[in-house]
XYZ file of C-alpha atoms in Angstrom:
435
model
C 144.303 185.351 148.967
C 144.831 184.461 145.305
C 144.267 180.815 146.134
C 140.966 181.631 147.821
C 139.825 183.875 144.962
C 140.218 181.259 142.252
C 137.607 178.904 143.650
C 135.285 181.837 144.251
C 135.735 182.979 140.616
C 135.037 179.437 139.449
C 131.855 179.337 141.493
C 130.621 182.671 140.190
C 131.338 181.875 136.538
C 130.311 178.235 136.295
C 127.542 177.812 138.841
C 124.956 179.869 136.930
C 125.581 177.784 133.809
C 125.225 174.591 135.760
C 122.104 175.981 137.414
C 120.622 177.014 134.086
C 121.349 173.586 132.659
C 119.745 171.918 135.635
C 116.728 174.176 135.411
C 116.233 173.449 131.731
C 116.904 169.721 131.882
C 115.225 168.682 135.114
C 111.677 169.675 134.277
C 111.975 168.457 130.694
C 113.046 164.878 131.382
C 110.088 163.816 133.602
C 107.635 165.633 131.353
C 109.102 164.021 128.250
C 109.054 160.597 129.882
C 105.430 161.008 130.991
C 104.390 162.163 127.516
C 106.207 159.234 125.911
C 104.622 156.765 128.332
C 101.144 158.064 127.499
C 101.982 157.761 123.812
C 103.007 154.135 124.306
C 99.691 153.419 126.078
C 97.739 154.983 123.200
C 99.814 153.012 120.713
C 99.228 149.730 122.558
C 95.457 150.256 122.705
C 95.123 151.291 119.043
C 97.347 148.425 117.940
C 95.310 145.899 119.917
C 92.092 147.206 118.373
C 93.538 146.382 114.938
C 94.779 142.845 115.557
C 91.548 141.028 114.601
C 89.191 143.205 112.439
C 90.999 142.041 109.286
C 89.778 138.534 110.119
C 86.362 139.022 111.688
C 85.219 141.673 109.201
C 85.969 139.240 106.383
C 84.116 136.462 108.185
C 81.030 138.648 108.400
C 81.066 139.258 104.622
C 82.600 135.993 103.438
C 79.549 134.990 101.374
C 79.472 138.364 99.590
C 83.234 138.230 98.982
C 82.945 134.723 97.525
C 80.179 135.808 95.171
C 81.969 139.002 94.184
C 85.268 137.292 93.380
C 83.851 134.030 92.089
C 85.724 132.211 94.843
C 85.264 128.460 95.155
C 84.367 126.793 98.429
C 87.814 125.197 98.740
C 89.549 128.548 98.254
C 87.221 130.109 100.827
C 88.180 127.318 103.227
C 91.837 128.073 102.537
C 91.191 131.748 103.222
C 89.833 130.948 106.691
C 92.996 128.936 107.446
C 95.392 131.664 106.297
C 95.378 133.744 109.547
C 96.904 131.143 111.893
C 99.355 130.093 109.162
C 100.536 133.695 108.690
C 100.716 134.216 112.431
C 102.965 131.174 112.728
C 105.215 131.929 109.744
C 105.659 135.685 110.106
C 105.619 135.764 113.908
C 108.986 134.003 113.979
C 110.562 137.039 112.302
C 109.502 139.481 115.022
C 112.315 139.007 117.609
C 115.065 139.363 115.006
C 113.444 142.455 113.531
C 112.995 143.927 117.022
C 116.692 143.415 117.823
C 117.668 145.063 114.567
C 115.311 148.043 114.523
C 113.625 148.175 117.947
C 110.116 146.966 118.861
C 108.433 150.343 118.296
C 109.738 150.611 114.731
C 108.624 147.064 113.901
C 105.130 147.580 115.350
C 104.863 150.837 113.402
C 105.774 148.963 110.222
C 103.240 146.298 111.161
C 100.476 148.875 111.409
C 101.495 150.283 108.013
C 101.307 146.752 106.560
C 97.824 146.242 108.029
C 96.651 149.594 106.656
C 98.049 148.880 103.196
C 96.715 145.330 103.045
C 93.213 146.299 104.164
C 93.103 149.249 101.762
C 94.250 147.174 98.767
C 92.475 143.848 99.159
C 88.918 144.912 98.192
C 90.128 146.642 95.009
C 93.289 144.833 93.894
C 91.245 142.488 91.709
C 90.894 138.729 91.608
C 91.185 136.017 94.210
C 95.004 135.885 94.050
C 95.296 139.623 94.700
C 92.778 139.418 97.540
C 94.790 136.609 99.172
C 98.093 138.480 98.706
C 96.757 141.713 100.240
C 95.205 139.745 103.094
C 98.571 138.069 103.713
C 100.248 141.500 103.883
C 97.793 142.650 106.532
C 98.179 139.375 108.439
C 101.964 139.753 108.355
C 101.610 143.086 110.144
C 99.263 141.485 112.647
C 101.685 138.594 113.209
C 104.709 140.699 114.178
C 102.566 142.997 116.327
C 101.019 139.971 118.067
C 104.457 138.823 119.130
C 105.848 142.225 120.125
C 102.954 143.534 122.207
C 103.982 141.477 125.288
C 107.572 142.650 124.711
C 106.587 146.327 124.722
C 104.419 145.818 127.802
C 107.275 144.075 129.631
C 109.818 146.758 128.765
C 107.756 149.874 129.313
C 105.625 148.657 132.215
C 107.630 145.944 134.049
C 105.710 146.557 137.288
C 102.293 146.650 135.600
C 102.385 143.603 133.330
C 98.973 142.405 134.505
C 97.220 145.758 134.161
C 98.707 146.604 130.766
C 98.193 143.103 129.383
C 94.603 143.356 130.577
C 94.147 146.696 128.837
C 95.699 145.350 125.651
C 93.647 142.136 125.753
C 90.450 144.064 126.432
C 91.100 146.337 123.429
C 91.841 143.278 121.293
C 88.587 141.619 122.316
C 86.703 144.860 121.679
C 88.157 145.168 118.186
C 87.340 141.525 117.463
C 83.713 141.727 118.550
C 83.127 145.206 117.067
C 84.301 144.153 113.611
C 82.085 141.067 113.725
C 79.028 143.010 114.880
C 79.381 146.265 112.934
C 80.693 145.240 109.510
C 77.395 144.016 108.031
C 75.194 146.969 109.095
C 77.971 149.403 108.212
C 78.200 147.829 104.750
C 74.463 148.360 104.339
C 74.785 151.987 105.383
C 77.550 152.485 102.788
C 75.366 151.242 99.950
C 75.630 147.487 100.368
C 78.956 147.075 98.568
C 81.173 144.568 100.385
C 84.288 146.414 99.207
C 83.228 149.540 101.098
C 82.455 147.471 104.186
C 85.948 145.946 104.218
C 88.020 149.002 103.302
C 86.639 151.049 106.216
C 88.818 149.075 108.621
C 91.938 150.424 106.926
C 91.076 153.773 108.495
C 91.257 152.348 112.006
C 94.621 150.778 111.174
C 95.909 154.088 109.806
C 95.020 155.762 113.114
C 97.241 153.235 114.900
C 100.269 154.226 112.798
C 100.378 157.798 114.150
C 101.390 157.210 117.809
C 104.200 154.856 116.786
C 105.552 157.363 114.257
C 105.530 160.065 116.942
C 107.194 157.727 119.414
C 109.943 156.680 117.002
C 110.593 160.295 115.984
C 110.655 161.464 119.603
C 113.137 158.772 120.551
C 115.299 159.541 117.535
C 115.343 163.276 118.256
C 116.132 162.766 121.939
C 118.899 160.287 121.166
C 120.515 162.614 118.616
C 120.599 165.529 121.064
C 121.597 163.413 124.049
C 118.825 164.935 126.173
C 117.914 161.751 128.016
C 118.993 158.295 129.037
C 117.706 155.410 126.887
C 114.309 154.126 127.906
C 113.711 150.407 128.371
C 112.329 150.215 124.854
C 115.552 151.669 123.445
C 117.569 148.700 124.681
C 115.824 146.100 122.548
C 118.522 145.799 119.943
C 121.328 145.735 122.541
C 120.087 142.888 124.697
C 122.045 139.633 124.553
C 120.660 136.896 122.363
C 121.883 133.593 123.771
C 118.648 132.047 124.997
C 117.899 128.594 123.575
C 114.174 128.693 124.079
C 113.562 125.105 122.983
C 115.421 123.843 126.053
C 112.706 125.182 128.333
C 109.862 122.876 129.323
C 107.813 125.886 130.338
C 108.214 127.348 126.843
C 106.929 124.118 125.294
C 104.052 123.906 127.756
C 103.094 127.508 127.042
C 103.313 126.926 123.268
C 100.998 123.900 123.439
C 98.640 125.762 125.778
C 98.570 128.668 123.351
C 97.869 126.324 120.453
C 95.034 124.478 122.180
C 93.297 127.653 123.343
C 93.648 129.094 119.821
C 92.128 125.903 118.416
C 89.148 126.247 120.747
C 88.754 129.928 119.882
C 88.843 129.408 116.110
C 86.406 126.487 116.359
C 84.061 128.625 118.444
C 84.232 131.578 116.049
C 83.834 129.382 112.991
C 81.222 126.839 114.074
C 79.295 127.816 117.194
C 76.596 129.773 115.348
C 76.056 126.799 113.054
C 75.691 124.461 116.029
C 72.888 126.639 117.386
C 71.222 126.943 113.982
C 71.245 123.174 113.525
C 69.577 122.889 116.942
C 66.686 125.058 115.769
C 67.824 128.453 117.033
C 67.020 131.312 114.656
C 69.862 132.616 112.513
C 69.728 136.085 114.029
C 69.726 134.714 117.550
C 72.606 132.370 116.708
C 74.680 135.329 115.547
C 73.799 137.213 118.704
C 74.873 134.237 120.828
C 78.239 134.204 119.073
C 78.590 137.948 119.673
C 77.864 137.404 123.379
C 80.591 134.758 123.523
C 83.085 137.136 121.945
C 82.056 140.157 124.025
C 82.695 138.208 127.233
C 86.367 138.681 126.481
C 86.162 142.457 126.892
C 85.704 142.725 130.685
C 87.351 139.412 131.559
C 90.418 140.186 129.463
C 91.095 143.059 131.845
C 90.358 141.151 135.057
C 92.140 137.843 134.411
C 95.658 139.213 133.713
C 95.524 141.371 136.840
C 94.491 138.349 138.898
C 97.131 136.155 137.252
C 100.004 138.473 138.205
C 98.943 138.364 141.850
C 99.170 134.575 142.034
C 102.446 132.627 142.277
C 100.912 129.866 140.144
C 98.335 130.451 137.412
C 97.143 126.820 137.440
C 93.893 127.532 139.339
C 92.829 130.030 136.662
C 93.673 127.516 133.930
C 91.519 124.880 135.652
C 88.594 127.265 136.159
C 88.592 128.339 132.503
C 88.923 124.735 131.340
C 85.980 123.583 133.460
C 83.851 126.355 131.944
C 84.781 125.075 128.496
C 83.937 121.467 129.378
C 80.583 122.544 130.823
C 79.836 124.599 127.701
C 80.593 121.717 125.342
C 78.541 119.303 127.452
C 75.628 121.746 127.342
C 75.882 122.098 123.567
C 75.632 118.323 123.279
C 72.826 117.734 125.779
C 70.574 120.785 125.346
C 71.956 123.204 122.736
C 68.769 125.229 122.285
C 67.303 125.088 125.792
C 70.426 126.413 127.517
C 71.889 128.368 124.598
C 72.617 131.561 126.535
C 74.307 129.683 129.379
C 76.546 127.748 126.976
C 77.461 130.922 125.113
C 78.485 132.589 128.386
C 80.500 129.578 129.562
C 82.392 129.306 126.284
C 83.011 133.060 126.362
C 84.657 132.658 129.766
C 86.663 129.655 128.537
C 87.991 131.615 125.567
C 89.640 134.042 127.991
C 92.535 131.593 128.125
C 94.021 133.858 125.440
C 94.729 136.889 127.687
C 95.943 134.460 130.358
C 98.427 132.992 127.865
C 99.663 136.485 126.943
C 100.105 137.325 130.614
C 102.105 134.178 131.258
C 104.383 135.055 128.330
C 105.330 138.247 130.169
C 105.715 136.451 133.505
C 107.735 133.418 132.400
C 110.745 135.431 131.166
C 112.908 137.930 133.040
C 114.338 140.013 130.191
C 112.902 141.768 127.185
C 114.879 139.470 124.874
C 113.485 136.470 126.740
C 109.919 137.739 126.389
C 110.453 138.344 122.668
C 111.759 134.829 122.069
C 109.127 133.200 124.279
C 106.329 135.198 122.645
C 107.504 134.299 119.143
C 108.014 130.626 120.001
C 104.742 130.189 121.888
C 102.609 132.030 119.340
C 104.219 130.627 116.199
C 104.190 127.046 117.475
C 100.724 127.495 118.943
C 99.182 128.890 115.766
C 100.700 126.045 113.748
C 99.071 123.586 116.129
C 95.724 125.358 115.793
C 95.465 125.132 111.988
C 93.959 121.609 111.700
C 91.312 122.081 114.424
C 88.556 123.994 112.579
C 89.121 121.926 109.425
C 88.867 118.663 111.382
C 85.608 119.804 112.980
C 84.174 120.393 109.527
C 85.267 116.939 108.339
C 83.793 115.194 111.399
C 80.552 117.143 111.060
C 80.204 116.303 107.379
C 80.914 112.574 107.748
C 79.008 111.955 110.986
C 75.988 114.047 110.072
C 75.802 115.695 113.494
C 77.689 117.499 116.230
C 78.328 114.601 118.599
C 81.828 113.716 117.354
C 82.986 117.336 116.845
C 81.853 118.289 120.364
C 83.558 115.200 121.775
C 86.777 116.273 120.030
C 86.485 119.819 121.427
C 85.926 118.526 124.947
C 88.776 116.054 124.544
C 91.194 118.829 123.573
C 90.216 120.797 126.662
C 91.752 118.134 128.931
C 95.363 118.476 127.664
C 94.843 122.254 127.547
C 94.261 122.207 131.293
C 97.279 119.945 131.835
C 99.816 121.987 129.875
C 98.325 125.213 131.245
C 99.095 124.042 134.767
C 102.686 123.308 133.734
C 103.018 126.690 132.008
C 101.655 128.454 135.086
C 104.439 127.334 137.423
C 106.550 130.099 138.957
C 109.742 129.813 136.925
C 111.487 131.510 133.997
C 112.593 130.181 130.647
C 116.068 131.701 131.139
C 116.673 129.541 134.217
C 115.379 126.399 132.535
C 117.383 126.941 129.359
C 120.543 127.590 131.351
C 119.956 124.488 133.475
């Protein structure tokens, strides 16, 4: 009797506590996870919106900035080459920082750096201060560039295509919006270029908030032990033994990234001038460039989703490359007559960027692998892209026309297709490095 009563007493005294604990914990964990996931999505979108306005807003007001700061033409040329250089130099730091602090913390710091740099650079005084503040903002962009594919891979491993598409679409939207809106917005604010540039610090500040909430939520949950670590929490605990330079796919993806970045920077920097030299009105030339950039908004969402459904991304690489070749040929043969067609074709070709980001997430199995591959491909790629726009300017100046520059652009498209096919093969950098 006593032996049978003891278990019964245990059931009556402990079961309610267990039940209460289950009742309180079970509903909270899914709700907390869903809330955190939504917060990550908001953070990804706001971050992506802020990864290019620092560059394209300056491009829209470069003449006013030069006049206001007394900047020479050579320094202005240097300023246009600073973004890819910063992306290459500072992007290398991202994986190590992510292992030490976690990707969310680093991206949050990156958004703070962008906000601070954009807020300071119009008012810090002098060309040197303007360059230093711009470099601070570009440093934040660089680490966030690298870590966005990492966050997508860790939080949404089964939705890499969809989330990369959403991120790429937001990035393209931010790029084109800053280019299109900065000048009229500056006019509405009184015509002062400083006001037109500093406005974009507000958008960057908005992107800080979701990451602060996410980091605080994770810290509070970890301290109370209320939940298991999420995939993003494991960043600093993942093994770091991958020798990325042993992977042929990593090299192919890095060169592909560099060549598509070269084409994109040449397009952004020179396409409007090509149309103007062909007799197209200045306003129409700017509109054609905007059309080329806006093409990335819908296609940046479609292409990653399509890429993840294919075992080999080579066919997409070839299709985008052929659009680029056709666009360059059109610019050479009939730049004014077929201007809208060439702008559309080059807009499609420039969507190699979201494809490259998607392949970064697909060519590595682990979060640590994605971080290293993203840093290697982007840093190496941006280094490769630096000479392209400068070389176009040199060829244009010495040849007196666009024949040689367009031939160079078309020539670079051929190896871009080749290395893109290699990068699109169904394999992972971990397997290649181990082999």
